[in-house]
XYZ file of C-alpha atoms in Angstrom:
295
model
C -142.678 -45.469 -24.815
C -145.486 -42.773 -24.404
C -148.055 -44.967 -26.207
C -148.053 -47.595 -23.351
C -148.126 -46.946 -19.725
C -144.547 -46.926 -18.126
C -145.566 -48.789 -14.853
C -142.768 -49.727 -12.361
C -138.958 -49.941 -13.214
C -136.714 -51.047 -10.521
C -133.634 -48.644 -10.090
C -131.427 -51.591 -10.143
C -128.532 -51.491 -7.635
C -125.231 -52.733 -8.635
C -123.597 -55.716 -6.901
C -119.818 -55.799 -6.613
C -117.528 -58.891 -5.995
C -114.649 -58.794 -3.447
C -112.425 -57.023 -6.022
C -114.941 -54.342 -6.712
C -115.650 -55.627 -10.198
C -119.449 -55.685 -11.147
C -120.855 -58.987 -10.255
C -122.640 -59.532 -13.392
C -124.308 -63.023 -12.753
C -125.618 -61.397 -9.391
C -126.797 -58.499 -11.302
C -128.742 -60.622 -13.663
C -130.158 -62.790 -10.922
C -131.524 -59.706 -9.091
C -132.918 -58.232 -12.305
C -134.875 -61.312 -12.872
C -136.140 -61.279 -9.121
C -137.375 -57.651 -9.553
C -139.130 -58.639 -12.846
C -140.652 -61.645 -11.331
C -141.857 -59.383 -8.414
C -143.978 -57.393 -10.696
C -141.729 -54.708 -12.170
C -142.221 -53.861 -15.776
C -138.662 -53.107 -16.379
C -135.376 -52.584 -14.854
C -133.248 -49.365 -14.985
C -129.525 -49.999 -15.141
C -126.722 -47.446 -14.114
C -129.069 -44.824 -12.493
C -128.360 -43.163 -9.034
C -129.163 -46.152 -6.933
C -126.946 -48.221 -9.560
C -123.938 -46.130 -9.020
C -124.178 -45.345 -12.685
C -121.705 -42.624 -12.554
C -119.030 -44.970 -11.076
C -119.477 -47.650 -13.898
C -117.218 -47.308 -16.752
C -118.160 -47.596 -20.537
C -116.658 -50.972 -21.028
C -118.401 -52.382 -17.836
C -121.685 -51.005 -18.931
C -121.416 -52.759 -22.277
C -120.702 -56.038 -20.579
C -123.557 -55.839 -18.239
C -126.018 -54.999 -20.960
C -124.898 -57.795 -23.194
C -125.049 -60.060 -20.153
C -128.745 -59.078 -19.640
C -129.671 -59.825 -23.177
C -127.655 -63.106 -23.208
C -129.747 -64.124 -20.067
C -132.919 -63.750 -22.030
C -133.913 -60.290 -20.528
C -135.855 -58.783 -23.207
C -134.461 -55.368 -24.509
C -137.855 -53.624 -23.771
C -137.616 -54.631 -20.096
C -134.173 -52.557 -19.897
C -133.906 -48.794 -19.441
C -130.304 -47.418 -19.360
C -129.251 -44.558 -17.149
C -126.731 -42.191 -18.737
C -124.891 -39.599 -16.560
C -121.868 -37.782 -18.486
C -120.668 -34.255 -18.476
C -119.629 -34.572 -22.159
C -122.483 -34.582 -24.673
C -120.344 -36.668 -26.857
C -120.014 -39.435 -23.988
C -123.536 -39.108 -23.376
C -124.518 -39.816 -26.961
C -122.090 -42.651 -27.023
C -123.632 -44.224 -24.033
C -127.195 -43.597 -25.274
C -126.552 -44.989 -28.741
C -125.327 -48.113 -27.317
C -128.513 -48.786 -25.237
C -130.624 -47.752 -28.259
C -128.970 -49.807 -30.722
C -129.443 -52.834 -28.338
C -133.152 -52.197 -28.616
C -133.406 -51.128 -24.959
C -136.808 -49.631 -23.748
C -135.228 -46.149 -23.313
C -132.590 -44.005 -21.728
C -132.826 -42.019 -18.512
C -130.583 -39.027 -19.398
C -129.398 -36.830 -16.460
C -128.048 -33.298 -17.230
C -124.172 -32.407 -17.135
C -123.419 -31.858 -13.350
C -119.779 -30.519 -13.234
C -120.502 -26.981 -14.193
C -122.880 -25.211 -11.817
C -125.433 -22.297 -12.161
C -125.876 -23.080 -15.988
C -128.855 -21.615 -17.803
C -131.684 -23.168 -19.545
C -130.350 -21.947 -22.758
C -127.051 -23.782 -21.970
C -129.007 -27.014 -21.087
C -131.063 -26.760 -24.017
C -127.886 -26.633 -26.230
C -126.408 -29.639 -24.362
C -129.467 -31.832 -24.664
C -130.070 -30.769 -28.293
C -126.398 -31.800 -28.987
C -126.790 -35.263 -27.358
C -129.839 -35.908 -29.586
C -128.015 -34.650 -32.570
C -124.960 -36.812 -31.776
C -127.271 -39.979 -31.384
C -128.466 -39.552 -34.806
C -131.435 -40.837 -36.373
C -132.012 -43.643 -33.828
C -132.530 -40.972 -31.074
C -135.765 -42.056 -29.289
C -137.408 -42.669 -25.840
C -135.284 -40.262 -23.923
C -136.431 -39.876 -20.236
C -135.127 -36.622 -18.926
C -133.714 -37.151 -15.281
C -134.391 -34.383 -12.907
C -132.501 -34.969 -9.572
C -131.100 -31.642 -8.483
C -130.216 -33.087 -4.828
C -127.364 -35.058 -6.898
C -126.652 -33.035 -10.027
C -127.255 -29.471 -8.503
C -128.864 -28.772 -11.904
C -132.660 -28.486 -12.153
C -134.553 -29.289 -15.315
C -137.252 -26.552 -15.344
C -140.645 -27.203 -16.754
C -140.020 -24.685 -19.295
C -136.925 -26.644 -20.449
C -138.872 -29.581 -20.780
C -141.415 -28.037 -22.899
C -138.620 -26.621 -25.088
C -137.069 -29.886 -25.745
C -140.267 -31.712 -26.404
C -141.337 -29.171 -29.031
C -137.865 -29.264 -30.594
C -137.619 -33.086 -30.239
C -141.150 -34.558 -30.067
C -140.005 -38.072 -31.462
C -137.048 -38.273 -29.012
C -138.211 -36.765 -25.626
C -140.693 -39.483 -24.218
C -140.819 -38.647 -20.448
C -139.445 -37.009 -17.320
C -138.203 -38.750 -14.198
C -138.740 -36.238 -11.532
C -136.612 -36.945 -8.345
C -136.741 -33.397 -7.120
C -138.665 -34.120 -4.144
C -140.460 -30.733 -4.713
C -144.273 -31.405 -4.795
C -145.129 -28.078 -6.212
C -142.706 -28.538 -9.004
C -144.099 -32.103 -9.730
C -147.623 -30.806 -9.927
C -146.637 -28.025 -12.364
C -144.851 -30.802 -14.590
C -147.935 -33.153 -14.390
C -150.277 -30.287 -15.329
C -148.034 -29.154 -18.192
C -147.173 -32.313 -19.897
C -150.027 -34.952 -20.246
C -148.168 -35.722 -23.523
C -145.213 -37.317 -21.689
C -144.595 -40.096 -19.411
C -144.023 -38.365 -16.052
C -142.390 -40.730 -13.564
C -142.197 -39.998 -9.886
C -138.802 -40.711 -8.363
C -139.831 -39.875 -4.813
C -142.079 -42.738 -3.558
C -143.623 -40.320 -0.786
C -145.344 -38.406 -3.736
C -145.854 -41.605 -5.973
C -149.521 -41.990 -5.190
C -150.635 -38.361 -5.495
C -148.480 -38.010 -8.680
C -150.435 -41.106 -10.161
C -153.699 -39.671 -9.270
C -152.716 -36.667 -11.239
C -151.608 -38.513 -14.334
C -148.248 -39.900 -13.529
C -147.398 -42.937 -15.453
C -145.408 -44.729 -12.856
C -141.853 -44.736 -11.258
C -138.429 -45.840 -11.445
C -137.852 -46.585 -8.059
C -134.882 -47.698 -5.749
C -137.282 -49.240 -3.411
C -138.505 -51.442 -6.138
C -135.252 -53.558 -5.419
C -137.180 -54.421 -2.197
C -140.806 -53.952 -2.259
C -142.314 -54.034 -5.738
C -145.352 -55.608 -4.282
C -145.976 -52.566 -2.226
C -145.472 -50.152 -4.932
C -147.524 -51.671 -7.515
C -150.839 -50.628 -5.846
C -149.404 -47.238 -5.437
C -148.863 -47.051 -9.238
C -151.936 -49.068 -10.539
C -154.440 -47.605 -8.302
C -152.930 -44.244 -6.836
C -153.290 -46.153 -3.380
C -151.448 -44.395 -0.527
C -149.021 -46.392 1.671
C -148.184 -44.729 4.922
C -145.588 -47.419 5.709
C -143.812 -46.743 2.527
C -143.772 -42.845 3.221
C -142.306 -43.619 6.685
C -139.759 -45.970 5.292
C -138.457 -43.618 2.745
C -138.304 -40.837 5.380
C -136.201 -43.157 7.510
C -133.958 -44.175 4.519
C -133.130 -40.739 3.872
C -131.420 -40.349 7.237
C -128.557 -42.562 5.775
C -126.593 -42.250 2.621
C -129.536 -43.633 0.315
C -127.550 -45.818 -2.280
C -125.783 -47.858 0.574
C -128.765 -47.973 2.463
C -130.751 -49.586 -0.349
C -127.730 -52.082 -0.913
C -127.834 -52.751 2.861
C -131.487 -53.702 2.474
C -130.937 -55.728 -0.418
C -128.169 -57.652 1.380
C -130.440 -58.269 4.382
C -133.414 -59.585 2.309
C -131.022 -61.754 0.212
C -129.049 -63.002 3.076
C -125.871 -61.971 1.242
C -123.589 -59.614 2.940
C -121.687 -58.973 -0.478
C -124.732 -56.800 -1.638
C -123.366 -54.166 0.958
C -120.339 -53.322 -0.974
C -120.335 -49.849 -2.597
C -117.808 -48.503 -5.011
C -115.719 -45.455 -3.874
C -116.306 -42.633 -3.247
C -119.428 -44.295 -1.721
C -118.961 -46.568 1.351
C -121.023 -49.465 2.622
C -123.207 -48.642 5.760
C -121.506 -49.452 9.022
C -122.321 -52.447 11.056
C -124.204 -50.207 13.408
C -126.119 -48.281 10.832
C -126.793 -51.538 9.196
C -128.533 -52.960 12.313
C -130.340 -49.760 12.890
C -131.817 -49.610 9.325
C -132.955 -53.260 9.181
C -134.433 -52.863 12.543
C -136.682 -49.988 11.242
C -137.692 -51.765 8.294
C -138.717 -54.793 10.122
C -140.822 -52.744 12.261
C -142.394 -51.036 9.338
C -143.168 -53.955 7.028
C -142.517 -57.303 8.526
C -144.185 -56.455 11.955
C -147.083 -54.809 10.179
C -147.803 -57.907 8.176
C -147.633 -60.266 11.058
């Protein structure tokens, strides 16, 4: 993965049918839309995709459906969020055996105040359990969700110990000094900016792209930020507004609005769909920022 620039991956949101089962055909259709809009890949089962709420059997069905639909394995990144290193390895191995581009691997999140030493052993155990096919692992730093920070020092230790396995870091910390330090230290890795507000600045310092929830909606706006390091004040304001709502249901609400399909608003428990009032508020804000500006 590190040989080629990563580019833009849509952190694909997961559609559910009326019975709250994964709507696989709709997921495939949306993935095709994102790829046709300029995304280099799609990322399944990340934070925006409610990955921690998707069961192992469902994950296998979705990945196979994507492959059967003709989406190339190199266009698929698979998110893994598990507390057990055994479960994390099983899910990662499934994706890698299918030829997927890589694995977005979050740290374990049940236990709090864990040390770098403990995290090093956990990640090492995942890689050892995966076995010889371990490759293209993107470490996922999103402490606002996991309450676990992947330090720059831990990244360095893992990269040194597993140079053929650790390929990148997705930094969704929203902590710009941390992002700067990570970019300065690791030109050898694909550093992906998870906070779109820092995307252009990160690219200008060597970032290779993004796994982005906003790519479900506005890949065309994100591509200049990634390819040219071009600032987009409207995107920054949109993310600031989005963060005033529960983020994943808010992204789903905007996909529903763009698609004219209210079913996209469904979120699997414990998340809940935005209320009708919040849905109206959010769509009005985004229309002001993007539709009116383009007119």
